[in-house]
mmCIF file of C-alpha atoms and ligand atoms in Angstrom:
data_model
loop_
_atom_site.group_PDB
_atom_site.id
_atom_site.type_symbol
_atom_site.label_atom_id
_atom_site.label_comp_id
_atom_site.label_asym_id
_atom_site.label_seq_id
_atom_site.Cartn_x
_atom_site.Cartn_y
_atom_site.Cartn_z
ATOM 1 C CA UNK E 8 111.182 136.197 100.331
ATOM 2 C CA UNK E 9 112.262 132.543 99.037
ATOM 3 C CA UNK E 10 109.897 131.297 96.569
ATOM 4 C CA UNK E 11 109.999 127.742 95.830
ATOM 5 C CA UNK E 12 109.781 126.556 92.062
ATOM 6 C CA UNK E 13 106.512 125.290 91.196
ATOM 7 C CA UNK E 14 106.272 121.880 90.297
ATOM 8 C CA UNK E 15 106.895 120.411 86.532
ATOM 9 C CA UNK E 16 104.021 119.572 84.180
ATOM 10 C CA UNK E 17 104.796 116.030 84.452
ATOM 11 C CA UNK E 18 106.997 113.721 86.475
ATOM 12 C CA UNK E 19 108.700 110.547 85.080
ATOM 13 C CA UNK E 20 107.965 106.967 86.386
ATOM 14 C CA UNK E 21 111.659 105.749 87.192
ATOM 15 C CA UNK E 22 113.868 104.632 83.920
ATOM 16 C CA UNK E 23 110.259 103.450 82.038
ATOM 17 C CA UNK E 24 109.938 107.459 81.213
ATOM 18 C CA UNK E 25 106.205 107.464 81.141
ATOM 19 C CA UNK E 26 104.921 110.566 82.099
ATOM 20 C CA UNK E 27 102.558 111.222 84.854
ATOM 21 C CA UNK E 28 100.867 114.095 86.262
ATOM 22 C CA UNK E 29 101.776 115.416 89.237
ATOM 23 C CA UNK E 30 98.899 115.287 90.847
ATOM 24 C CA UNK E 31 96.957 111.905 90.831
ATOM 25 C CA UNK E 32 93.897 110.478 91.148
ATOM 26 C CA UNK E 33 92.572 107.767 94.068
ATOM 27 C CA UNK E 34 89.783 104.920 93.732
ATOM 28 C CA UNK E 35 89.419 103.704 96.827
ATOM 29 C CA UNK E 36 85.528 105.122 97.637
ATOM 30 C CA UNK E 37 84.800 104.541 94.297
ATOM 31 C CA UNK E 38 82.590 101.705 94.604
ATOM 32 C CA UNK E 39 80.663 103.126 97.586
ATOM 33 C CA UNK E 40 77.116 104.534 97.562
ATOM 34 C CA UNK E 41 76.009 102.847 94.630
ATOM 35 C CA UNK E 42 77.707 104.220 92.025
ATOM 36 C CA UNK E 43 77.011 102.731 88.736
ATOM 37 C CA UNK E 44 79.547 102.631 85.572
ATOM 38 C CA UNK E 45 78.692 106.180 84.265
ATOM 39 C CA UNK E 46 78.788 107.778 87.912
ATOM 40 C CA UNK E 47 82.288 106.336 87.581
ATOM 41 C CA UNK E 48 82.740 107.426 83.906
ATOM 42 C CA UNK E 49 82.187 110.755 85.204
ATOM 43 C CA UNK E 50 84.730 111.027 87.618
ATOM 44 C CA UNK E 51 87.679 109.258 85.181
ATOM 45 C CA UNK E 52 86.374 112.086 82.628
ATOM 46 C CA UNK E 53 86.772 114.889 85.292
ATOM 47 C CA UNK E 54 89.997 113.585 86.844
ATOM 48 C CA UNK E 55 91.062 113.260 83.069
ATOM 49 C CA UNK E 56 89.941 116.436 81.676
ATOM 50 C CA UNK E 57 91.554 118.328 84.603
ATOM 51 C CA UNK E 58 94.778 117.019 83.392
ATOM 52 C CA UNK E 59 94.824 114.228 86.062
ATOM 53 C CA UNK E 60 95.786 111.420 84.012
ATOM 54 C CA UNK E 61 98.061 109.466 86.841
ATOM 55 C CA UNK E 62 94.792 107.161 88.044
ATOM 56 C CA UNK E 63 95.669 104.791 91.095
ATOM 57 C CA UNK E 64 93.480 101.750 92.199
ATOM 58 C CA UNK E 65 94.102 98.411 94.062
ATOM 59 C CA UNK E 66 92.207 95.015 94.145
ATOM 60 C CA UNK E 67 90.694 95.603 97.552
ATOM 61 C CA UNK E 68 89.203 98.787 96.843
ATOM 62 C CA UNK E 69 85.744 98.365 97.841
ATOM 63 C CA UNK E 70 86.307 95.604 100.128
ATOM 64 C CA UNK E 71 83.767 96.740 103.539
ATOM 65 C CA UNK E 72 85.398 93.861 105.719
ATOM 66 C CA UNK E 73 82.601 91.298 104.589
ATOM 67 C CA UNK E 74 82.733 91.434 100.077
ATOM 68 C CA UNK E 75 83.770 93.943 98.039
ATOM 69 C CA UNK E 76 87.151 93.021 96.974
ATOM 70 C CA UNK E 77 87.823 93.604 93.714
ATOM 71 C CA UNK E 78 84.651 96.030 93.161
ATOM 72 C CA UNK E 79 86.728 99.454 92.405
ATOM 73 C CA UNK E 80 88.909 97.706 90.245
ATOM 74 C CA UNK E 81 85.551 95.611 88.140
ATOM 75 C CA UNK E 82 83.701 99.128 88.309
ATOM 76 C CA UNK E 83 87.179 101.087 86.289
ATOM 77 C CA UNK E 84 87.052 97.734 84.117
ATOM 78 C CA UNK E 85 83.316 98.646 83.076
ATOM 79 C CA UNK E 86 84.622 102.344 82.011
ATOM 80 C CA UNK E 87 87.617 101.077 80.088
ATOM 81 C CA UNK E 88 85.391 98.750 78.275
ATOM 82 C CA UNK E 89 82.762 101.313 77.769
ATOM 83 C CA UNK E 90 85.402 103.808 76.221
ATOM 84 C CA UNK E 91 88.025 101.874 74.613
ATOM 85 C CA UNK E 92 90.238 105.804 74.151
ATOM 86 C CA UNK E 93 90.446 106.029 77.892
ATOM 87 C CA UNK E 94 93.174 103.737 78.406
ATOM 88 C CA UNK E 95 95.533 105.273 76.242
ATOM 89 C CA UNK E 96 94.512 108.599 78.315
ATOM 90 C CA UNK E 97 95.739 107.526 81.813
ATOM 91 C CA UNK E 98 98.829 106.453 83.062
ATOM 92 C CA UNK E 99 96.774 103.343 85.317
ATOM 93 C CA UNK E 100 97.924 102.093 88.508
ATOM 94 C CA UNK E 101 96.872 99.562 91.115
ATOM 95 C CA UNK E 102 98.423 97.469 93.803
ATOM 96 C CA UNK E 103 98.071 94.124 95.348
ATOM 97 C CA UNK E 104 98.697 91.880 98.274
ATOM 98 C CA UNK E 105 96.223 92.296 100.943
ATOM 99 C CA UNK E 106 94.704 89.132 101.190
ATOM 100 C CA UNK E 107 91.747 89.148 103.980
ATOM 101 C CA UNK E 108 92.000 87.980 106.777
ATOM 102 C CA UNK E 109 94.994 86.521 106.571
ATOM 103 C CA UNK E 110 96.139 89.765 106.437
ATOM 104 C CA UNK E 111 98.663 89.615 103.316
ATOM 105 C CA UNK E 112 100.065 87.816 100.885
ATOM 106 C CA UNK E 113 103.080 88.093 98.195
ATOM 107 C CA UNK E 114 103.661 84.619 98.117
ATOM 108 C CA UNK E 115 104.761 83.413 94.117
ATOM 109 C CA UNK E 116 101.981 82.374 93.611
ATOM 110 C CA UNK E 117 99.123 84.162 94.837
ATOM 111 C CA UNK E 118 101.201 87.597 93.393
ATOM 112 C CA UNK E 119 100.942 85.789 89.840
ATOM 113 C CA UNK E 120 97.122 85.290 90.352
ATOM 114 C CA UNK E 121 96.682 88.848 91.995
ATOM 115 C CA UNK E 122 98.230 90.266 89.660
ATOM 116 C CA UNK E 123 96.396 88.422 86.556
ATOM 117 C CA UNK E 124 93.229 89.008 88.657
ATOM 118 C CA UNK E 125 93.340 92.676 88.902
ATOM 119 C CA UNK E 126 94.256 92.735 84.862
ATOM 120 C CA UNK E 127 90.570 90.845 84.319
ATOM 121 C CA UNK E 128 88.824 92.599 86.468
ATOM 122 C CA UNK E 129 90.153 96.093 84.496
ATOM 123 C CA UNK E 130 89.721 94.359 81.364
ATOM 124 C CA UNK E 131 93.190 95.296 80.013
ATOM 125 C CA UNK E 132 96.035 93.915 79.357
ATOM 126 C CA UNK E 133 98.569 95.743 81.242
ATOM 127 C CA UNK E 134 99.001 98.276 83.887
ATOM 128 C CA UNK E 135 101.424 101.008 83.989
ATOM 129 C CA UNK E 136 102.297 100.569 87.624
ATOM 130 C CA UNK E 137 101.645 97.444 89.957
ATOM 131 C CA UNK E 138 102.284 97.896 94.021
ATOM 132 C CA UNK E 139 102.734 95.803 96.425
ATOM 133 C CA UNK E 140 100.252 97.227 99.421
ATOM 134 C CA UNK E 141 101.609 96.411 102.387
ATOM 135 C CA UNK E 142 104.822 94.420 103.232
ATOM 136 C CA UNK E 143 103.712 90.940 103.640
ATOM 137 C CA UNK E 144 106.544 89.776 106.635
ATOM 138 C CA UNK E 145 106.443 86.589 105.626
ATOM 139 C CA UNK E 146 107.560 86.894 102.007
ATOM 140 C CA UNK E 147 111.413 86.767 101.290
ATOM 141 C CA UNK E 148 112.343 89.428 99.143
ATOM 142 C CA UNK E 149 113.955 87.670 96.620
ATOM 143 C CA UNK E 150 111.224 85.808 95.684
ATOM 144 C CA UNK E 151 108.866 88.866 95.649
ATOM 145 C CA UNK E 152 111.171 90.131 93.230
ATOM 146 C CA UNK E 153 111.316 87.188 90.851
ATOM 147 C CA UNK E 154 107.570 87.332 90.078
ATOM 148 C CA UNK E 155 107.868 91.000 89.878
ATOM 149 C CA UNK E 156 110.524 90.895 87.507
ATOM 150 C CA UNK E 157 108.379 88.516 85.330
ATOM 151 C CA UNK E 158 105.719 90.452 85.437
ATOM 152 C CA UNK E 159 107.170 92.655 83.848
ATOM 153 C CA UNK E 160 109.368 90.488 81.295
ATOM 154 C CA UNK E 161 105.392 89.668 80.484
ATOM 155 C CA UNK E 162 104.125 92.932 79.640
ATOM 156 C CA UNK E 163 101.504 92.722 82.356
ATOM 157 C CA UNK E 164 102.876 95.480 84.290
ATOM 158 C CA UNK E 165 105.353 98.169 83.278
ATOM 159 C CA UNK E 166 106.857 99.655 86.410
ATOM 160 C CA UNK E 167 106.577 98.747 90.082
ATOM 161 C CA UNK E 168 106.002 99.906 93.200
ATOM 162 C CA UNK E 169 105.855 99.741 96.868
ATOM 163 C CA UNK E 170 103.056 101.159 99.399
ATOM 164 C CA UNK E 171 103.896 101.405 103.262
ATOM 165 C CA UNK E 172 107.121 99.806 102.883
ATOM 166 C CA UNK E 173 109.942 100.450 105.846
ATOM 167 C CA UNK E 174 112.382 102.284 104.291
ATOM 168 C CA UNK E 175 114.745 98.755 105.281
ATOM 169 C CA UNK E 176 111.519 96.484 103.343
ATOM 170 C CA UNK E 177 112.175 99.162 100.187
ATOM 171 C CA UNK E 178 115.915 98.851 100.399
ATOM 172 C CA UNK E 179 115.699 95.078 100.083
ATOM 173 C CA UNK E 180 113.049 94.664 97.782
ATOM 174 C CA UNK E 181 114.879 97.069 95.135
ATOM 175 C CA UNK E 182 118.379 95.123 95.782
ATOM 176 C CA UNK E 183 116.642 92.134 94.505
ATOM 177 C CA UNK E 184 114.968 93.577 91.136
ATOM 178 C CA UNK E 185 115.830 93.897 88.005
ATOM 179 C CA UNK E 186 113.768 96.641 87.175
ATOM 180 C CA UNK E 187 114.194 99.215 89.623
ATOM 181 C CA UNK E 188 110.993 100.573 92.453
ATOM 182 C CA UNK E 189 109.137 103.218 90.638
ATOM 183 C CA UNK E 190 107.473 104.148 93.000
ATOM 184 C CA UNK E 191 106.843 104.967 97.085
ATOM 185 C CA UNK E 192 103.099 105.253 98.449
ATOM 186 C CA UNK E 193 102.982 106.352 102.009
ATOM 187 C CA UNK E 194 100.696 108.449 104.318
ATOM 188 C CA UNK E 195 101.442 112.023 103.968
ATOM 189 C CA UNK E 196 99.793 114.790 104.669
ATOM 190 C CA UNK E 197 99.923 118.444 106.501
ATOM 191 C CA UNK E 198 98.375 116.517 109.013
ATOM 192 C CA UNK E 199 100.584 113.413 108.626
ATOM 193 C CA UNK E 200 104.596 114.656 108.681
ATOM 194 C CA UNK E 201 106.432 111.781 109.544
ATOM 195 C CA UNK E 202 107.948 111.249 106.454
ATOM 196 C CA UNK E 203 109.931 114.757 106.058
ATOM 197 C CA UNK E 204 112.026 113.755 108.913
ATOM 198 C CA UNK E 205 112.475 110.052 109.054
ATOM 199 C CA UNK E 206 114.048 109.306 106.123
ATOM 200 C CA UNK E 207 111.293 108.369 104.064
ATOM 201 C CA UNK E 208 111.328 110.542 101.277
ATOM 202 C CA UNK E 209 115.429 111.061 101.296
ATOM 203 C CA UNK E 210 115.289 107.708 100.286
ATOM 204 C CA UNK E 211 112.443 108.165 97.687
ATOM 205 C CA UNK E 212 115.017 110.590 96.187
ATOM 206 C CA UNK E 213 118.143 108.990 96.591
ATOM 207 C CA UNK E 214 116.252 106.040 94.638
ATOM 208 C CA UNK E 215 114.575 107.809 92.257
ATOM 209 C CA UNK E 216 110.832 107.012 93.629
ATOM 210 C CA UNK E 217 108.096 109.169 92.930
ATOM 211 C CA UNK E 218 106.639 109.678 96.504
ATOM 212 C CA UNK E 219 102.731 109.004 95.945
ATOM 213 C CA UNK E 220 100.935 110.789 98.748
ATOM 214 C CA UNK E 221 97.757 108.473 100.467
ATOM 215 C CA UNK E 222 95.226 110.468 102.187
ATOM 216 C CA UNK E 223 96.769 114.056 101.279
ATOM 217 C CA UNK E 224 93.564 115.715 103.047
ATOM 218 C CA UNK E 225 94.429 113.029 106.057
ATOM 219 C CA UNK E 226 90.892 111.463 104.953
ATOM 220 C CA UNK E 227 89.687 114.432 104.663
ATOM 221 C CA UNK E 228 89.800 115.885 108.228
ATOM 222 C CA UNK E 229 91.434 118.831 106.894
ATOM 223 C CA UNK E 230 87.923 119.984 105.121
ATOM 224 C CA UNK E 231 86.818 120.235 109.012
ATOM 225 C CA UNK E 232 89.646 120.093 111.320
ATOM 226 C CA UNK E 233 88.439 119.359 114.861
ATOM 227 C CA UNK E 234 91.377 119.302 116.688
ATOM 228 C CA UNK E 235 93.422 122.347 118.040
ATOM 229 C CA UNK E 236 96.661 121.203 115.767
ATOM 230 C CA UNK E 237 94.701 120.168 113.263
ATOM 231 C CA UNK E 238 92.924 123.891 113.172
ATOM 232 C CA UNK E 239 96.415 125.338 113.353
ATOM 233 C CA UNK E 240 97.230 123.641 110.459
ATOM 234 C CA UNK E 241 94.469 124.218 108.507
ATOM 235 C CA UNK E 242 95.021 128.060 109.220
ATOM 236 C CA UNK E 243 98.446 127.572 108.357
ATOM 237 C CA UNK E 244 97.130 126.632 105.079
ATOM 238 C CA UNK E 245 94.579 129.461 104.957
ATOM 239 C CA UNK E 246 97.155 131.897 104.906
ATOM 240 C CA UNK E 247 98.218 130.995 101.493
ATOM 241 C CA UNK E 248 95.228 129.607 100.028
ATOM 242 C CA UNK E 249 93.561 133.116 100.686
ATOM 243 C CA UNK E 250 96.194 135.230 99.531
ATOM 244 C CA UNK E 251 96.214 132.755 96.147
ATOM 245 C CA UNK E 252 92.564 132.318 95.760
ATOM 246 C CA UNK E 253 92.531 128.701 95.744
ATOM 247 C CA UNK E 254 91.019 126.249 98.447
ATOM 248 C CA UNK E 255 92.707 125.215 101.394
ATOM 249 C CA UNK E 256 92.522 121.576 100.214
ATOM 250 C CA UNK E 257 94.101 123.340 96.902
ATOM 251 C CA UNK E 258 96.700 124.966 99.566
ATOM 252 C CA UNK E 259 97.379 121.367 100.709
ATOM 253 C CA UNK E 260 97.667 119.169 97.868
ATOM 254 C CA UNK E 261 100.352 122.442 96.558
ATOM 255 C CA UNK E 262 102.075 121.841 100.152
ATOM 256 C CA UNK E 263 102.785 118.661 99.469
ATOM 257 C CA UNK E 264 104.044 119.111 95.771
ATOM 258 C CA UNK E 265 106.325 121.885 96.702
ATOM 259 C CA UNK E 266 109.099 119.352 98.816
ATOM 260 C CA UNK E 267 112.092 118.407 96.740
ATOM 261 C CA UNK E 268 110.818 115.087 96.635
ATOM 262 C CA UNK E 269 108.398 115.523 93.793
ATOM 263 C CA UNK E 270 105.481 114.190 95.766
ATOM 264 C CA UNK E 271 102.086 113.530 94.052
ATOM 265 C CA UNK E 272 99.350 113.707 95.866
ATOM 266 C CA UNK E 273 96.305 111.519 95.145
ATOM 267 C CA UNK E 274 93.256 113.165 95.537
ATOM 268 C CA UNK E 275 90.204 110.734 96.928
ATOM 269 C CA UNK E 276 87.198 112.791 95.978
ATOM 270 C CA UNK E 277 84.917 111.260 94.747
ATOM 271 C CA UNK E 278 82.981 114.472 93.618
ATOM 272 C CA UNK E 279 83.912 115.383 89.838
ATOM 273 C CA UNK E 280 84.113 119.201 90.794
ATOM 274 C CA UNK E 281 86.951 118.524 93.618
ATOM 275 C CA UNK E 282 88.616 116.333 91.277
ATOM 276 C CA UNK E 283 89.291 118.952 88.943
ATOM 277 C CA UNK E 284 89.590 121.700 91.355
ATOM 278 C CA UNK E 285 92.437 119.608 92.717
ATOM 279 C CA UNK E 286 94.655 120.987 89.205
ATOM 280 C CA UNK E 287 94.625 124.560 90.579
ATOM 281 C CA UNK E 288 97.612 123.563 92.802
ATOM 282 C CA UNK E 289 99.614 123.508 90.108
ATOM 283 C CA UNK E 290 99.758 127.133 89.891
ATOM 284 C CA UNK E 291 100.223 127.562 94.397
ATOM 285 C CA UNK E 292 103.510 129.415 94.391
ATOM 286 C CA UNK E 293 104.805 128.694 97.948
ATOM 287 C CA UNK E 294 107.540 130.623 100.142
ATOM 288 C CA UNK E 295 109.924 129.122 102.577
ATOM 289 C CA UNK E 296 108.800 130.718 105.056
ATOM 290 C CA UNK E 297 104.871 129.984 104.786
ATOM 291 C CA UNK E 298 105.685 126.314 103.839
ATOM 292 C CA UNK E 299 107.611 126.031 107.238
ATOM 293 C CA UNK E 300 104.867 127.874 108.837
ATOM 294 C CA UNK E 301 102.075 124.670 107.845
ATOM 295 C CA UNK E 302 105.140 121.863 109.325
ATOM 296 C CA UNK E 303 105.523 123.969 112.406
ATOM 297 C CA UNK E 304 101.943 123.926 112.946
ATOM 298 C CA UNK E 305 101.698 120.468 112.360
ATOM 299 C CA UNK E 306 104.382 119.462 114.469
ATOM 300 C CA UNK E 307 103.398 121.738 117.219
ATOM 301 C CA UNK E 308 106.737 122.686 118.747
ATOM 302 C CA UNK E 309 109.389 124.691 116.461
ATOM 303 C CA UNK E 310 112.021 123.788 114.573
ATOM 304 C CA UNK E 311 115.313 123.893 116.496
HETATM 305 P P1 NAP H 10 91.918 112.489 101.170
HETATM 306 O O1 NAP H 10 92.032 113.459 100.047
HETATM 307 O O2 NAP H 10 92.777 112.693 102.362
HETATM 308 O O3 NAP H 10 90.416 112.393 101.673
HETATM 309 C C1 NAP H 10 89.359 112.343 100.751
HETATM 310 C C2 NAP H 10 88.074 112.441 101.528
HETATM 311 O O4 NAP H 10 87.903 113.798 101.962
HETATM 312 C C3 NAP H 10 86.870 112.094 100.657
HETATM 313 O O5 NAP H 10 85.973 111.294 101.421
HETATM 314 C C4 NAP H 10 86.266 113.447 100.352
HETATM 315 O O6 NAP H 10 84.853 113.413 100.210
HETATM 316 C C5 NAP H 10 86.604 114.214 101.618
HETATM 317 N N1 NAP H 10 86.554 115.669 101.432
HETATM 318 C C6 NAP H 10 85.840 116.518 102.203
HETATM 319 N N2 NAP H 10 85.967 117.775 101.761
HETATM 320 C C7 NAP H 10 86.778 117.741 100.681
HETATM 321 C C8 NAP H 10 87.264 118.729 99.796
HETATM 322 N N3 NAP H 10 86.942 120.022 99.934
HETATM 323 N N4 NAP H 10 88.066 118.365 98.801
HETATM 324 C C9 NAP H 10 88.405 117.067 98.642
HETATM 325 N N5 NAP H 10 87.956 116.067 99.448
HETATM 326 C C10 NAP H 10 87.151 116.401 100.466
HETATM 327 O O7 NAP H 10 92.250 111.085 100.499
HETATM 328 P P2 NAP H 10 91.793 109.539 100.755
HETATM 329 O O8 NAP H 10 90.500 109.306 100.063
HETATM 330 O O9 NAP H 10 91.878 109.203 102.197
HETATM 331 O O10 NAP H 10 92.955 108.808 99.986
HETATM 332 C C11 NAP H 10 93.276 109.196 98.646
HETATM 333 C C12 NAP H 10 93.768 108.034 97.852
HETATM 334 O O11 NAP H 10 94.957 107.513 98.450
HETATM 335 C C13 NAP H 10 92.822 106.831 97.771
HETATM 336 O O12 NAP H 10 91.821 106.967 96.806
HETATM 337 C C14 NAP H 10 93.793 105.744 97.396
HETATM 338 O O13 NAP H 10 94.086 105.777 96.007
HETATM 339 C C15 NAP H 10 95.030 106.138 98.188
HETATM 340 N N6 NAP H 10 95.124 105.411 99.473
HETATM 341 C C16 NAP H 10 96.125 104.494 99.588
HETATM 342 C C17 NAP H 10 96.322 103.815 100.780
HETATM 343 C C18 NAP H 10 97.445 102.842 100.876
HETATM 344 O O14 NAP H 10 97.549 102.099 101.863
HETATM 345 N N7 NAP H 10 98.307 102.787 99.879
HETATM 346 C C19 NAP H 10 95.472 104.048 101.882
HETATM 347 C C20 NAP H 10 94.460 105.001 101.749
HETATM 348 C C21 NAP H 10 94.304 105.682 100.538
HETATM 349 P P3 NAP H 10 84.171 113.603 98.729
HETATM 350 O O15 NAP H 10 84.437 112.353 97.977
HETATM 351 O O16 NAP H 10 82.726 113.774 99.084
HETATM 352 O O17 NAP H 10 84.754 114.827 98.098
#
């Protein structure tokens, strides 16, 4: 049986060569249900501890549709004060350009104020990857790339990145910089496959992007799958997880990190006990034939 290799202790931001993990770890419920600056201190320790050191935020994070914006990335600022080591611990990303309601932005110059915003409200000087969130239609890629460019020339931000880009939107953007799209961050999950057949993450490899998976639990549905494919999948999963002793939210996030691509999950827990948990799928060892097994599932018909 075809075993596939298990992934590398760390992956490489594009030509920048910082090291992430390859699993990462997501803010965006992190300024829900009250949680004060030690809740969150907690959760950067366990996420940190675990080995998860690749830590992904944006400036709306915690935005409810009313306030908000900005809270995630304030509450992480509180921690980083707090702790002054922790910085130098994580490899720290956010992203940018969802402006509500207009719906986006990446004009020049609200993407110089975003991006000076977000580095207040973490209290640091830099981050080690800044997205753009969604593809603001509007914005001409050339510019985009100008401010980008100077962000970086700055020192505010050291690599860049895009989050549900077209693969065209990518394409253009990246002809434009100077220094080269780090990163990818779509939707992918067991439950969402698009991306291993449309071209998606071909192009994250022909590029050189890290493909950074949103929602790798597909918000979490996984944990209680409802639906008939969604069960299938899940058992899919079981299969392996049970014969490996991990979780099947283990079995996922190893799913994922087992395509050619070099996909890193991020992991939303919010609980400091999934968080680390999520490390075990380091060690998933995964067959061709039981990784086909969870895509067949999820695409409900076979393969041809
Ligand atoms: P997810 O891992 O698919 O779902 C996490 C949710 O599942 C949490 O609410 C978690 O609750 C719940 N859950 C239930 N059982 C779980 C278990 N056994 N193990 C782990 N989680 C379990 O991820 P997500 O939160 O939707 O997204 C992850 C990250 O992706 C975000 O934090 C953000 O960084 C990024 N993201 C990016 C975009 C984008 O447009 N770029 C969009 C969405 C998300 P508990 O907290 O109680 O464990």
């Amino acid at each position: 049986m075809s075993e596939l290799p298990l992934p590398p202790a760390t992956r490489t931001l594009g030509a920048s060569g910082i090291a992430v993990s390859p699993l990462a770890w997501g803010m965006w419920r992190l300024a829900e249900n009250g949680r004060t600056a030690a809740d969150a201190a907690d959760l950067v320790h366990a996420a940190l501890d675990a080995g998860i050191t690749f830590l992904d935020t944006a400036d709306i994070y915690g935005f409810d549709g009313q306030g908000g914006f900005g809270d995630a990335e304030a509450l992480l600022g509180e921690v980083l004060a707090a702790d002054a080591s922790l910085r130098d611990r994580m490899v720290l990303a956010t992203k940018g350009g969802i402006l509500p309601p207009l719906p986006y932005d990446q004009s020049a110059d609200y993407l110089r104020k975003a991006i000076d915003a977000s580095l207040a409200r973490l209290k640091v000087d830099s981050v080690d990857l800044w997205q753009i969130h969604r593809p603001d239609i509007l914005a001409h890629p050339q510019e985009v790339a100008r401010v980008l460019d100077d962000a970086v020339a700055s020192g505010k931000v050291r690599t860049l990145g895009v989050s549900n880009f077209t693969q065209a939107q990518t394409a253009a953007l990246n002809h434009f910089l100077g220094t080269k799209l780090a990163t990818t961050q779509p939707e992918i999950s067991p439950l969402r496959i698009d991306c291993f057949e449309n071209g998606e993450l071909d192009q994250a490899m022909l590029l050189g992007l890290i493909p950074m998976a949103w929602s790798p639990l597909g918000g979490g549905r996984l944990a209680a799958p409802e639906t008939a494919r969604d069960k299938a999948v899940a058992a899919a999963l079981d299969v392996v997880a049970g014969a490996q002793g991990v979780s099947r939210t283990v079995a996922a996030y190893s799913w994922l990190m087992a395509h050619p691509a070099g996909i890193v999950p991020i992991i939303g827990s919010q609980n400091a006990d999934r968080i680390a948990e999520g490390a075990q799928a380091l060690k998933v060892r995964w067959t061709r034939q039981d990784w086909y097994a969870v895509l067949v599932a999820a695409r409900g018909v076979p393969l041809p």
